[in-house]
Phi, psi and omega in degrees: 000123190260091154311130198210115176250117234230119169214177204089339163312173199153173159269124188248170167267170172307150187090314172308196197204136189218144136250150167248135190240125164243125171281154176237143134237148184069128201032023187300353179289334158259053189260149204250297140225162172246158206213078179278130181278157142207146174247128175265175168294130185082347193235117180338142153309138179208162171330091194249347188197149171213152179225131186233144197319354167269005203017063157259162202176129175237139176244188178266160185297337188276358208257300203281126203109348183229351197220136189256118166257135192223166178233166193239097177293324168317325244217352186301194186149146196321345194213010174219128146256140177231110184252161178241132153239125124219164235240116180220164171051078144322117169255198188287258183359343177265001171294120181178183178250144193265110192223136171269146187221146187247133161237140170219161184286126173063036161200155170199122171268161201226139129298189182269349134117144167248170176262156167214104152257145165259126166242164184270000000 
């Protein structure tokens, strides 16, 4: 069972700058890639960056050029992972909770998601 923790959201102004940070704990050794989602209000989850165990990394178009996904490779270990996105030149529009998701073959796992708000 794969645990997922989610911190750094908060509110910034346009413009700004945020990192996000997810602890993984318990079983990470077969985690496949790790990802971060976010949903705004009214609007489906949807994808915002993903890193896969080869560190191939894809972002959504709206995204890309301003949010950095990263994994913290120094620091790994058999039983804590840590991935980060951070987020520059922010917009209103990235306002939404931020959520990390763990994929392992035939499971996936979601933290509680933190908020990030822009305001303009």
């Amino acid at each position: 069972q794969v645990q997922l923790v989610e911190s750094g959201g908060g509110l910034v102004q346009a413009g700004g700058s945020l990192r996000l940070s997810c602890a993984a704990f318990g079983g990470i050794a077969t985690i496949n890639a790790m990802a971060w989602y976010r949903q705004a209000p009214g609007k489906p989850r949807e994808l915002v960056a993903r890193i896969e165990s080869g560190d191939r990394i894809n972002y959504a178009d709206s995204v890309r050029g301003r949010f950095t996904i990263s994994r913290d490779n120094a620091k790994q270990s058999m039983t804590l992972l840590k991935v980060y996105l951070q987020m520059n030149s922010l917009e209103p529009e990235d306002t939404a909770v931020y959520y990390c998701n763990a994929d392992r073959v035939g499971s996936n796992y979601w933290g509680k998601g933190t908020l990030v708000t822009v305001s303009s």
